[in-house]
PDB file of C-alpha atoms in Angstrom:
ATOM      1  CA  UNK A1454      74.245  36.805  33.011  1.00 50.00           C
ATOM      2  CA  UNK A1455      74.497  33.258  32.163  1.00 54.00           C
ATOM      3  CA  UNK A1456      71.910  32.043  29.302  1.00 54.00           C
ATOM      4  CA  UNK A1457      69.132  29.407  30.588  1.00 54.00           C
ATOM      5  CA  UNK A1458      69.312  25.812  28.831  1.00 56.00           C
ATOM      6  CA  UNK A1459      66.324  25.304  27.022  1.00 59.00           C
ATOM      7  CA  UNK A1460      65.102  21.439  27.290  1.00 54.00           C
ATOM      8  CA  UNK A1461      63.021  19.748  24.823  1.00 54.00           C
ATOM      9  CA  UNK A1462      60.819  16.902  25.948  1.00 53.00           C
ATOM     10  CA  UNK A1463      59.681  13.851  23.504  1.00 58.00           C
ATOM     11  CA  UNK A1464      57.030  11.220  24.155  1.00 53.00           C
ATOM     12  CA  UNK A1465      58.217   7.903  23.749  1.00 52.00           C
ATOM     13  CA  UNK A1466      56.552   4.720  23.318  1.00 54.00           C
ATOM     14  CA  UNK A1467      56.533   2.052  25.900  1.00 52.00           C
ATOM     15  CA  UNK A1468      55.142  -0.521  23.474  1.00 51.00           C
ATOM     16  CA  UNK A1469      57.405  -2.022  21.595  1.00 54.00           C
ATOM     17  CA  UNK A1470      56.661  -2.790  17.453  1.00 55.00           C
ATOM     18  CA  UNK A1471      56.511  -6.324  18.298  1.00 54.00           C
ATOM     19  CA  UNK A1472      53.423  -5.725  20.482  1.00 61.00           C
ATOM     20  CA  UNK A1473      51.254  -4.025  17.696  1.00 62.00           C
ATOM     21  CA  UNK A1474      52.257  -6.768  15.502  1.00 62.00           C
ATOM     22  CA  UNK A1475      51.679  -9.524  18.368  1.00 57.00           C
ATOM     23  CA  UNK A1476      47.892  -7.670  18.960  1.00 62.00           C
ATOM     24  CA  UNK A1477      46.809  -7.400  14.826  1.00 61.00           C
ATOM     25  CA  UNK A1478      48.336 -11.259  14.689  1.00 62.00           C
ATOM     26  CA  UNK A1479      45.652 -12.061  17.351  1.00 63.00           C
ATOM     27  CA  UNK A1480      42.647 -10.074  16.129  1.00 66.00           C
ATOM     28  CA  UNK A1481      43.132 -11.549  12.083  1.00 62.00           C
ATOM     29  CA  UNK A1482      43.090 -14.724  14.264  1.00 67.00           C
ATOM     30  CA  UNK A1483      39.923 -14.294  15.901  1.00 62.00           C
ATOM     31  CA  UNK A1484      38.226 -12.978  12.912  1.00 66.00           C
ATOM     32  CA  UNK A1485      39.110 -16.380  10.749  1.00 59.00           C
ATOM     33  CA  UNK A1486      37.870 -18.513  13.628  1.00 58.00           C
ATOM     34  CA  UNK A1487      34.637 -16.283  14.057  1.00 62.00           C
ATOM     35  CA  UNK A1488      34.368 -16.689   9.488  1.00 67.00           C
ATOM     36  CA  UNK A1489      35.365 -20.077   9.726  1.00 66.00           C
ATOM     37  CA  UNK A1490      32.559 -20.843  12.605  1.00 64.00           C
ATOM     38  CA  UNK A1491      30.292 -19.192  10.245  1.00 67.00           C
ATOM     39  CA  UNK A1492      31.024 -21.100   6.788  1.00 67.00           C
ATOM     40  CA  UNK A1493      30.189 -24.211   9.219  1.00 60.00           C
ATOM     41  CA  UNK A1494      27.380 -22.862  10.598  1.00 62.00           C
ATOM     42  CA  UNK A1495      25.714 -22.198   7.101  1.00 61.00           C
ATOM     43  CA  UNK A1496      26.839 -25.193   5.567  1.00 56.00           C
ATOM     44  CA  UNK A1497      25.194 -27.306   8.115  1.00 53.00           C
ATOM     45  CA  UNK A1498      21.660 -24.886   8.342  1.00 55.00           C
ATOM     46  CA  UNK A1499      21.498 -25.113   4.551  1.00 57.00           C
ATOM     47  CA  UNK A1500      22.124 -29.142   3.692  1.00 53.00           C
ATOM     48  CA  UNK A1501      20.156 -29.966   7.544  1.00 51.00           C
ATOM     49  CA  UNK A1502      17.426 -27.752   5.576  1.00 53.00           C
ATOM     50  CA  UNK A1503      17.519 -29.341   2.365  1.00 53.00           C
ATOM     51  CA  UNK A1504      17.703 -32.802   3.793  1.00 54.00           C
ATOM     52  CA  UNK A1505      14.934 -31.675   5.852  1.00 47.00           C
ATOM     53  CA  UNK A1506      12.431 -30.226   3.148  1.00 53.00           C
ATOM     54  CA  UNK A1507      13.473 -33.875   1.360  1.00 55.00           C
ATOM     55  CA  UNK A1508      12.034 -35.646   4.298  1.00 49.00           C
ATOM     56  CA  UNK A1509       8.712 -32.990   4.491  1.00 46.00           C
ATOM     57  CA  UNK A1510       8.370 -34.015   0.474  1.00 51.00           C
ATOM     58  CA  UNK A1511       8.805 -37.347   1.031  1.00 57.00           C
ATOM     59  CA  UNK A1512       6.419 -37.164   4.464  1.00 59.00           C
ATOM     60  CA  UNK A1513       3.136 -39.047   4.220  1.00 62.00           C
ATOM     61  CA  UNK A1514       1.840 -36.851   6.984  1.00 69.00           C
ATOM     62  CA  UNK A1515       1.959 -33.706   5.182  1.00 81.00           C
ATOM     63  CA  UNK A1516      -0.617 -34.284   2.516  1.00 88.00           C
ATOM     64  CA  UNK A1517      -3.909 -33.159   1.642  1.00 91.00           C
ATOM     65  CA  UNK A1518      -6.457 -35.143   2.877  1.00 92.00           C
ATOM     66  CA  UNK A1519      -9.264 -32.608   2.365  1.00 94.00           C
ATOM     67  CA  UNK A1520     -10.205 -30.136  -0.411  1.00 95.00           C
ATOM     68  CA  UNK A1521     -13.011 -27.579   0.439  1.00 96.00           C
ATOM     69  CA  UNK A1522     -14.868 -25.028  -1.532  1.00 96.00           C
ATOM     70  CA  UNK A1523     -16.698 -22.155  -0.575  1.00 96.00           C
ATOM     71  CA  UNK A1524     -18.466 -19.880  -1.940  1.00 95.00           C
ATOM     72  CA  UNK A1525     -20.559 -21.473  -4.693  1.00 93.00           C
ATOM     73  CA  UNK A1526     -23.609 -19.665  -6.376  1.00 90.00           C
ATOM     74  CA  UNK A1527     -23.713 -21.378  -9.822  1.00 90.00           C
ATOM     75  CA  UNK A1528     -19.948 -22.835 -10.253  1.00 92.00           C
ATOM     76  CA  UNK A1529     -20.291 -26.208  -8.682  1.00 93.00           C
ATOM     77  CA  UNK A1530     -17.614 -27.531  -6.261  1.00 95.00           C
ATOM     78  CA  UNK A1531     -16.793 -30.660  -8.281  1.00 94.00           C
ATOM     79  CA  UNK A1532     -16.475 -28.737 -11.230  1.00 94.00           C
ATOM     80  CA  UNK A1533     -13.305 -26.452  -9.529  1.00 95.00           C
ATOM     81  CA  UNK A1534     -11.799 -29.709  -8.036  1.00 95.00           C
ATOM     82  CA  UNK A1535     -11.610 -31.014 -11.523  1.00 95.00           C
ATOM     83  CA  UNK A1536      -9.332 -27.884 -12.476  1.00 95.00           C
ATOM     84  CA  UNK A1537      -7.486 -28.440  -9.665  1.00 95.00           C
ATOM     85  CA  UNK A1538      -3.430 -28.784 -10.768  1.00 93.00           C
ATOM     86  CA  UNK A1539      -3.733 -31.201  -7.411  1.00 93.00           C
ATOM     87  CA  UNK A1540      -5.808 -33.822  -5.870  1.00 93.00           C
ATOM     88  CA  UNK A1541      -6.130 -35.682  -2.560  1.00 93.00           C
ATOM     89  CA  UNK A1542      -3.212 -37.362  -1.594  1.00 90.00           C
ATOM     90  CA  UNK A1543      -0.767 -34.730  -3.140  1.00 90.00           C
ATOM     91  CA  UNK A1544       2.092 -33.864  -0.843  1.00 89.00           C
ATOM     92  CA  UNK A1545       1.055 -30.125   0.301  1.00 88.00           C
ATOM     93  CA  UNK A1546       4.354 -28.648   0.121  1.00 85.00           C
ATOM     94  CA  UNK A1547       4.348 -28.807  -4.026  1.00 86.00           C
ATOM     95  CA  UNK A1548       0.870 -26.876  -4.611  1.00 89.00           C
ATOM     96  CA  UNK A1549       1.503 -23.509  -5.853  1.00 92.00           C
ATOM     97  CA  UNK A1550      -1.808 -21.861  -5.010  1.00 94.00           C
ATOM     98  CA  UNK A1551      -0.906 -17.947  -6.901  1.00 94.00           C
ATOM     99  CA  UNK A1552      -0.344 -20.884 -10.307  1.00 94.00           C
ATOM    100  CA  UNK A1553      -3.988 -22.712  -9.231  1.00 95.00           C
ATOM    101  CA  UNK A1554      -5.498 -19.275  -8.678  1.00 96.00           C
ATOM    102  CA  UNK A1555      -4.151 -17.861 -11.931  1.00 95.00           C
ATOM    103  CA  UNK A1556      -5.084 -20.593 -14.098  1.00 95.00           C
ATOM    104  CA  UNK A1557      -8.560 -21.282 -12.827  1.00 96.00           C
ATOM    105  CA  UNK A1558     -10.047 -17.645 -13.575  1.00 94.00           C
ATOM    106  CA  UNK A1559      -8.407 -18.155 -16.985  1.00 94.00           C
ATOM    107  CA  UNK A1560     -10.623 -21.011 -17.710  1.00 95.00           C
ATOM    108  CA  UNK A1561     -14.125 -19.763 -15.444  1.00 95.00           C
ATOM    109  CA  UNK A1562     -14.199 -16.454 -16.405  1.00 94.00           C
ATOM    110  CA  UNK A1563     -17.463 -16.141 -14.463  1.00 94.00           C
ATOM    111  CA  UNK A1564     -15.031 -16.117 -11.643  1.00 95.00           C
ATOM    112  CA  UNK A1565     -14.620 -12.510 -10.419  1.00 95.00           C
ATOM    113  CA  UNK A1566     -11.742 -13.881  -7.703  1.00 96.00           C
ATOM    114  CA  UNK A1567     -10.259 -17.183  -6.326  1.00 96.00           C
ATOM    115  CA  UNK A1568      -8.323 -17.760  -3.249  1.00 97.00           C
ATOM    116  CA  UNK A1569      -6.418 -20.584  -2.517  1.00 96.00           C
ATOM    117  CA  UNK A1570      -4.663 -21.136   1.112  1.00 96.00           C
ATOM    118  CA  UNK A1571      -3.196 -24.181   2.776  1.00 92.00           C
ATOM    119  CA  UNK A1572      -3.537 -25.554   6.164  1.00 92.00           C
ATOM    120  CA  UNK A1573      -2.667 -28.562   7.781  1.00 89.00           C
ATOM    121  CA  UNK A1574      -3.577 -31.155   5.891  1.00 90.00           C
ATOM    122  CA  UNK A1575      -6.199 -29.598   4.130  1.00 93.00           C
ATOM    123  CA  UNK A1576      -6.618 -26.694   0.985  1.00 96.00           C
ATOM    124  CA  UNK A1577      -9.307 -24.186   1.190  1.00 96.00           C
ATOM    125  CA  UNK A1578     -10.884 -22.561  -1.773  1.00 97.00           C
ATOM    126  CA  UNK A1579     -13.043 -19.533  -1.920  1.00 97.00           C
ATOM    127  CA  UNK A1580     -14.958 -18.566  -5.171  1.00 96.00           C
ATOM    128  CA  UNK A1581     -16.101 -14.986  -5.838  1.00 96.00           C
ATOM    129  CA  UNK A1582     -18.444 -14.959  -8.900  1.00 95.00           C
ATOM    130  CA  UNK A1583     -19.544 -12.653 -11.028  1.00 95.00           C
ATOM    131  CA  UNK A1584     -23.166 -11.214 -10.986  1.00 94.00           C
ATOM    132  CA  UNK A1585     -24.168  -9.670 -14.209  1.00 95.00           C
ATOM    133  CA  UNK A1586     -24.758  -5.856 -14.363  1.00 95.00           C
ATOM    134  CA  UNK A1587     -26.226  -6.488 -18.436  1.00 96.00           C
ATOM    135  CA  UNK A1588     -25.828  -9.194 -20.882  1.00 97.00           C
ATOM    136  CA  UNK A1589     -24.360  -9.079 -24.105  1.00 96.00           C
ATOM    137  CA  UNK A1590     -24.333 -10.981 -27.336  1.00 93.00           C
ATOM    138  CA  UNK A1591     -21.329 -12.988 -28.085  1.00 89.00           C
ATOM    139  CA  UNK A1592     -22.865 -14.372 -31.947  1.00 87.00           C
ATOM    140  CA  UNK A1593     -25.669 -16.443 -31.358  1.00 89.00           C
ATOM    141  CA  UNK A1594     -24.886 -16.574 -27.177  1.00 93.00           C
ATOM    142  CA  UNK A1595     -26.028 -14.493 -24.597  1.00 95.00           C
ATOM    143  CA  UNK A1596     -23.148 -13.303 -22.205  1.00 96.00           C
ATOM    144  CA  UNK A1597     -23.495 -11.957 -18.787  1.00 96.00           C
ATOM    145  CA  UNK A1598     -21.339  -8.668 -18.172  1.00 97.00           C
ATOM    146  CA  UNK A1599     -20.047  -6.775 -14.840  1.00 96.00           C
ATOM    147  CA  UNK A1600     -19.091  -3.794 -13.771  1.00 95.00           C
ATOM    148  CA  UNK A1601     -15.257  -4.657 -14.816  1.00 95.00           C
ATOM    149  CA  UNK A1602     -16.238  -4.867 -18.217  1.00 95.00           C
ATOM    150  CA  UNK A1603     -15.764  -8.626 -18.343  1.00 95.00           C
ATOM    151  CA  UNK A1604     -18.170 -10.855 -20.443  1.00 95.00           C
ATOM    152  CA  UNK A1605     -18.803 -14.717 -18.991  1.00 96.00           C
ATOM    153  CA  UNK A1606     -21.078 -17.399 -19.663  1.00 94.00           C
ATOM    154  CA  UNK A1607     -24.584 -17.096 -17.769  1.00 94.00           C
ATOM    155  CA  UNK A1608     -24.534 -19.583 -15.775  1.00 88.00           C
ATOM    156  CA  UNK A1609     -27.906 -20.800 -13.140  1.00 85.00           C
ATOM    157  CA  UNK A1610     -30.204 -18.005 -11.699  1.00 87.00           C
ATOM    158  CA  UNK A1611     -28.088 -15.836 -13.772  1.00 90.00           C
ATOM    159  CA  UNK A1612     -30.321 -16.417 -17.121  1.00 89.00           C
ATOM    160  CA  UNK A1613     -33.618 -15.030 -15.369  1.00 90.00           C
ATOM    161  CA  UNK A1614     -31.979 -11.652 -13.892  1.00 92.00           C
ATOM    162  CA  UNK A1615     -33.864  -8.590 -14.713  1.00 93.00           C
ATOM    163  CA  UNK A1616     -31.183  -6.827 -16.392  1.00 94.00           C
ATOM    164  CA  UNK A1617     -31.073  -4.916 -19.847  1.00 96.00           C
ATOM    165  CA  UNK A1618     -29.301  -5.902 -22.729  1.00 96.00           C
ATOM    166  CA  UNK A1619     -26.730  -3.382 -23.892  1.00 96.00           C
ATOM    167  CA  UNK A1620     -26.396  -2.653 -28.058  1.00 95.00           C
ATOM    168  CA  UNK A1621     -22.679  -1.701 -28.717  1.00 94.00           C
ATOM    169  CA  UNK A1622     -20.159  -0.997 -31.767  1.00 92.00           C
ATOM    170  CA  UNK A1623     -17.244  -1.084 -29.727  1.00 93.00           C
ATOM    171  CA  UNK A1624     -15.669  -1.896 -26.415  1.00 93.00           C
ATOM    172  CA  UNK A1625     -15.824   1.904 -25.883  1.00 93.00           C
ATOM    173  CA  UNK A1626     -19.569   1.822 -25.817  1.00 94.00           C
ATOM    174  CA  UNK A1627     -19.855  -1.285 -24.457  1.00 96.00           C
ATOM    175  CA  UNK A1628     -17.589   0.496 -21.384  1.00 95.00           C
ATOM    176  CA  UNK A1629     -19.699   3.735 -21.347  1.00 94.00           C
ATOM    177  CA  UNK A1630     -23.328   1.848 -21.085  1.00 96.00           C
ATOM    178  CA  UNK A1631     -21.803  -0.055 -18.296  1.00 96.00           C
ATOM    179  CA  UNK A1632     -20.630   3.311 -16.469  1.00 94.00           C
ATOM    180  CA  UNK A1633     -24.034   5.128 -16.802  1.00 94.00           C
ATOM    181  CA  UNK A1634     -25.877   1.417 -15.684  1.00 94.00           C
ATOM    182  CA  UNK A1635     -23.770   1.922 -12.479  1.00 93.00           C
ATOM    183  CA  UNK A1636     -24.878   5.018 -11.530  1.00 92.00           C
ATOM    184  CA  UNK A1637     -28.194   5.077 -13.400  1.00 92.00           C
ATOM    185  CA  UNK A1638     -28.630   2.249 -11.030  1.00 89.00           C
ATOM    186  CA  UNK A1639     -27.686   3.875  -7.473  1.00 88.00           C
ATOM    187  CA  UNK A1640     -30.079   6.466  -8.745  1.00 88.00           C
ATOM    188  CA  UNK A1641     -33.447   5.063 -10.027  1.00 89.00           C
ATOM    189  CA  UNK A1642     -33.474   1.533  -7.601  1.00 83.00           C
ATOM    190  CA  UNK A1643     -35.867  -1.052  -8.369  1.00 87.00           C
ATOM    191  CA  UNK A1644     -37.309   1.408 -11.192  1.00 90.00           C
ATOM    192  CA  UNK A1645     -33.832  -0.383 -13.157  1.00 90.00           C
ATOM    193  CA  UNK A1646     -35.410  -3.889 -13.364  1.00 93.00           C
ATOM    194  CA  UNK A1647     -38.438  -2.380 -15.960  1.00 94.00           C
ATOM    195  CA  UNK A1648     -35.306  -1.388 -18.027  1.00 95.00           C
ATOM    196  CA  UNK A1649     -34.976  -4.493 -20.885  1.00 96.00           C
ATOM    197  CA  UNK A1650     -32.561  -2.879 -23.391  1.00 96.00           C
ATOM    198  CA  UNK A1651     -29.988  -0.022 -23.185  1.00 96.00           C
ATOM    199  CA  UNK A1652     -27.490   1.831 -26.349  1.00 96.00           C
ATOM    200  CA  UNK A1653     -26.407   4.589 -27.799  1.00 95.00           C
ATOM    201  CA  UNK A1654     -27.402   6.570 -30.837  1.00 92.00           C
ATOM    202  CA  UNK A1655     -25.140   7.980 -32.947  1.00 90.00           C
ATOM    203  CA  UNK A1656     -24.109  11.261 -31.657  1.00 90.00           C
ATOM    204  CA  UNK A1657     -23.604   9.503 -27.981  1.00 91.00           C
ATOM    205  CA  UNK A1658     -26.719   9.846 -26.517  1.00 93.00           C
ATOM    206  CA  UNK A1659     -28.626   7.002 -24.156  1.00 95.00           C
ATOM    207  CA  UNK A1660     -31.442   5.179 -25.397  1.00 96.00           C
ATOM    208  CA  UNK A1661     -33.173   2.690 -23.346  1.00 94.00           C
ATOM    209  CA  UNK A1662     -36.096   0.559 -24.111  1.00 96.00           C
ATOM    210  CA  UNK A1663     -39.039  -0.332 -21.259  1.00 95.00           C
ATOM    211  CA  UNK A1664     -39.937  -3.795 -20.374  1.00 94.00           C
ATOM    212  CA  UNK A1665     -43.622  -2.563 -22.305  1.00 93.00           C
ATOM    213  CA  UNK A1666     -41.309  -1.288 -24.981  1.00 94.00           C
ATOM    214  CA  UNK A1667     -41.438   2.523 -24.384  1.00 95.00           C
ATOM    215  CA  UNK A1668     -38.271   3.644 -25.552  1.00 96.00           C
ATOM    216  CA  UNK A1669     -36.979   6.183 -23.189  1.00 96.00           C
ATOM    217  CA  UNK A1670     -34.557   8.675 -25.384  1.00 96.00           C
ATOM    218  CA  UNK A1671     -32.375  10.067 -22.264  1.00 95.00           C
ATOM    219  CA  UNK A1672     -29.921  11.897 -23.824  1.00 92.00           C
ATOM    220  CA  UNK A1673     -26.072  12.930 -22.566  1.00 89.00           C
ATOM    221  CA  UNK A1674     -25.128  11.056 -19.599  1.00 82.00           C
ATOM    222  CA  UNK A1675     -25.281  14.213 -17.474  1.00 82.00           C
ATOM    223  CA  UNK A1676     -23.719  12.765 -14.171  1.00 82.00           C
ATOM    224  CA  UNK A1677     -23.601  16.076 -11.642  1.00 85.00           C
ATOM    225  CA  UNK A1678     -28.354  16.264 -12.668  1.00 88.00           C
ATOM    226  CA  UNK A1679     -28.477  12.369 -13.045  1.00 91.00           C
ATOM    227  CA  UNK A1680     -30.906  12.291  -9.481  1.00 91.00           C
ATOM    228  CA  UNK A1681     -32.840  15.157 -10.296  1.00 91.00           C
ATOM    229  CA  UNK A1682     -32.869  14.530 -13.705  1.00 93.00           C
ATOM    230  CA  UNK A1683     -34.432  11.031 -13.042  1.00 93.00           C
ATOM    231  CA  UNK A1684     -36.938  11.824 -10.484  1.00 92.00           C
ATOM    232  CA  UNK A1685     -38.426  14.364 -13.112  1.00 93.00           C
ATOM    233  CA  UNK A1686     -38.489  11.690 -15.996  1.00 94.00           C
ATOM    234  CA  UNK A1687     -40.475   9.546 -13.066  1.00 93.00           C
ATOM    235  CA  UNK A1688     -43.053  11.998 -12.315  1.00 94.00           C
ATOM    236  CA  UNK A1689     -43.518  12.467 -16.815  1.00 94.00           C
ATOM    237  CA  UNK A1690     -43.666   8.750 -17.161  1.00 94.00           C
ATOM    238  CA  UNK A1691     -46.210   7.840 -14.552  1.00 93.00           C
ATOM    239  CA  UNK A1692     -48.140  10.711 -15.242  1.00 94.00           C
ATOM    240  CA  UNK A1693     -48.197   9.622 -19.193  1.00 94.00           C
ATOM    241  CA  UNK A1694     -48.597   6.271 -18.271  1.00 92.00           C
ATOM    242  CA  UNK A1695     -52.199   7.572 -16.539  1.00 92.00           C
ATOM    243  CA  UNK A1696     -53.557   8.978 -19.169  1.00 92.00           C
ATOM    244  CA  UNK A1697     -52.401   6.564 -22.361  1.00 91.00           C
ATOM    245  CA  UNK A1698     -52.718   3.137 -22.606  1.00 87.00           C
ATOM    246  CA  UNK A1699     -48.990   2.684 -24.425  1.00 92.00           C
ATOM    247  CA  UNK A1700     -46.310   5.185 -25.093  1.00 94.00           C
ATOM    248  CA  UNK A1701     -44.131   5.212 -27.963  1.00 95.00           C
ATOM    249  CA  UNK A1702     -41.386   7.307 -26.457  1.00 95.00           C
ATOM    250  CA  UNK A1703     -40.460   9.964 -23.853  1.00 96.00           C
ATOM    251  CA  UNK A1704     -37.929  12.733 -24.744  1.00 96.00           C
ATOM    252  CA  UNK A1705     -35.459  13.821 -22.152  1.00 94.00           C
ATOM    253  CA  UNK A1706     -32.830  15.126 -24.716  1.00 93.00           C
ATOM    254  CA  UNK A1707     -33.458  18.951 -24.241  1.00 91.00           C
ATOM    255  CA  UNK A1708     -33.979  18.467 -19.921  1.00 89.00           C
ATOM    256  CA  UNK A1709     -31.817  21.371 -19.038  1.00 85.00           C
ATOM    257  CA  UNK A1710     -33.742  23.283 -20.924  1.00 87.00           C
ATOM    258  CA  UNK A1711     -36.614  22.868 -18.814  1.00 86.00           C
ATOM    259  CA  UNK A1712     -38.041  20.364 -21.670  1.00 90.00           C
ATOM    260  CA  UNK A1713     -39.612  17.257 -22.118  1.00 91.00           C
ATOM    261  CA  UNK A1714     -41.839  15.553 -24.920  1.00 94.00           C
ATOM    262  CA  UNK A1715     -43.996  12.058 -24.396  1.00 95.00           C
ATOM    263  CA  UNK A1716     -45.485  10.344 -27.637  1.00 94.00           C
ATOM    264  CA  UNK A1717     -48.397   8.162 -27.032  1.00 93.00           C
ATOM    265  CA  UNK A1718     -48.781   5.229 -29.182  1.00 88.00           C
ATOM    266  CA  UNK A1719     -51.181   5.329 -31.854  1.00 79.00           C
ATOM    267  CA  UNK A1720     -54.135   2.871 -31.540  1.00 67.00           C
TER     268      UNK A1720
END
């Protein structure tokens, strides 16, 4: 029996090598064109921009014709325009308000915050001053103080304020006082303006001193009792202050154990 031929079938391109090369010729063509159209495009967007920021510079339309402050307490408004890095007339494309900002709180540290935005034709400023939680002595001047821990001059109303005066040997202290005013504060209310002088004694406890000049010996700050604590020393102190004309102190030192001691003064 004669033996079957086998056949053996191969694919075989119809394109020719000079078509592939004809077709990556044509796309290396398009993407130069497409780069080159590019390059042009940029070039133009960034020197039409810079000529055009040289014209805005240059533009007598685009300056500031107005400067207005807000938020004055005791800073006065011609006082900040005569920090100003800028005045009216100033083209309002140069002012660099984060620079103004920075440098103004520098130099009025009674300035808590300062915001500086541009509009058309025109720069607002808002002021955010500093209230004082205490004051402090700075030598032979009287400094208000805030919550931040920041000392600044006392400036209008400021100097009447019915806060206490805080007694510190270090910045430590002077941190701690402030922390126990903040919540003594949110705790006693207006019983915190009868409060003329606040420190610590040596082993870390709080002293204050009265407005009539009882001193109050409080002891550790205490935080999780601090309400409790203080409507207790309220009830002691108005009760003493019934039956004594003047009181030289009122121990709260030993309160957790259930103790307190009041001192009248002697006649």
């Amino acid at each position: 029996m004669a033996k079957k031929k086998r056949y053996v079938y191969r694919h075989v391109s119809t394109v020719s090598g000079y078509s592939r090369s004809h077709k990556k010729g044509r796309k290396f063509i398009k993407l130069f064109f497409y780069l080159i159209v590019f390059i042009s495009v940029a070039f133009v967007a960034y020197f039409g921009g810079k000529k055009l920021i040289n014209l805005a510079y240059k533009s007598d339309r685009i300056v500031v014709k107005d400067i207005e402050v807000t938020g004055t307490k005791n800073v006065t408004k011609s006082e900040i325009k005569e920090l100003l890095p800028f005045k009216i007339g100033d083209n309002l494309l140069k002012i660099n308000p984060s620079k103004a900002e920075d440098e103004i709180k520098r130099l009025k540290p009674e300035l808590k915050n300062i915001v500086i935005n541009r509009y058309w034709q025109k720069v607002k400023i808002r002021l955010y001053e500093r209230t004082p939680a205490a004051f402090v002595m700075c030598g032979n001047e009287m400094l208000g103080i805030d919550f931040d821990n920041t000392p600044f001059p006392l400036r209008g109303f400021m100097v009447t304020m019915k806060v206490p005066k805080l007694s510190y040997k270090s910045n430590a202290e002077r941190k701690k006082l402030l922390d126990f005013i903040k919540r003594f504060k949110s705790a006693c209310g207006g019983f915190f303006v009868d409060v003329s002088e606040m420190q610590l004694n040596k082993t870390g406890d709080i002293i204050f001193v009265m407005c009539n000049e009882t001193v109050i010996l409080w002891g550790a700050e205490e935080q999780e009792i601090l309400s409790h604590k203080f409507r207790k020393f309220q009830k002691i102190y108005a009760d003493a202050m019934s039956k004594y004309k003047r009181l030289e102190y009122v121990d709260m030192t030993l309160y957790r154990f259930g103790r307190a001691m009041v001192k009248p003064m002697a006649d």
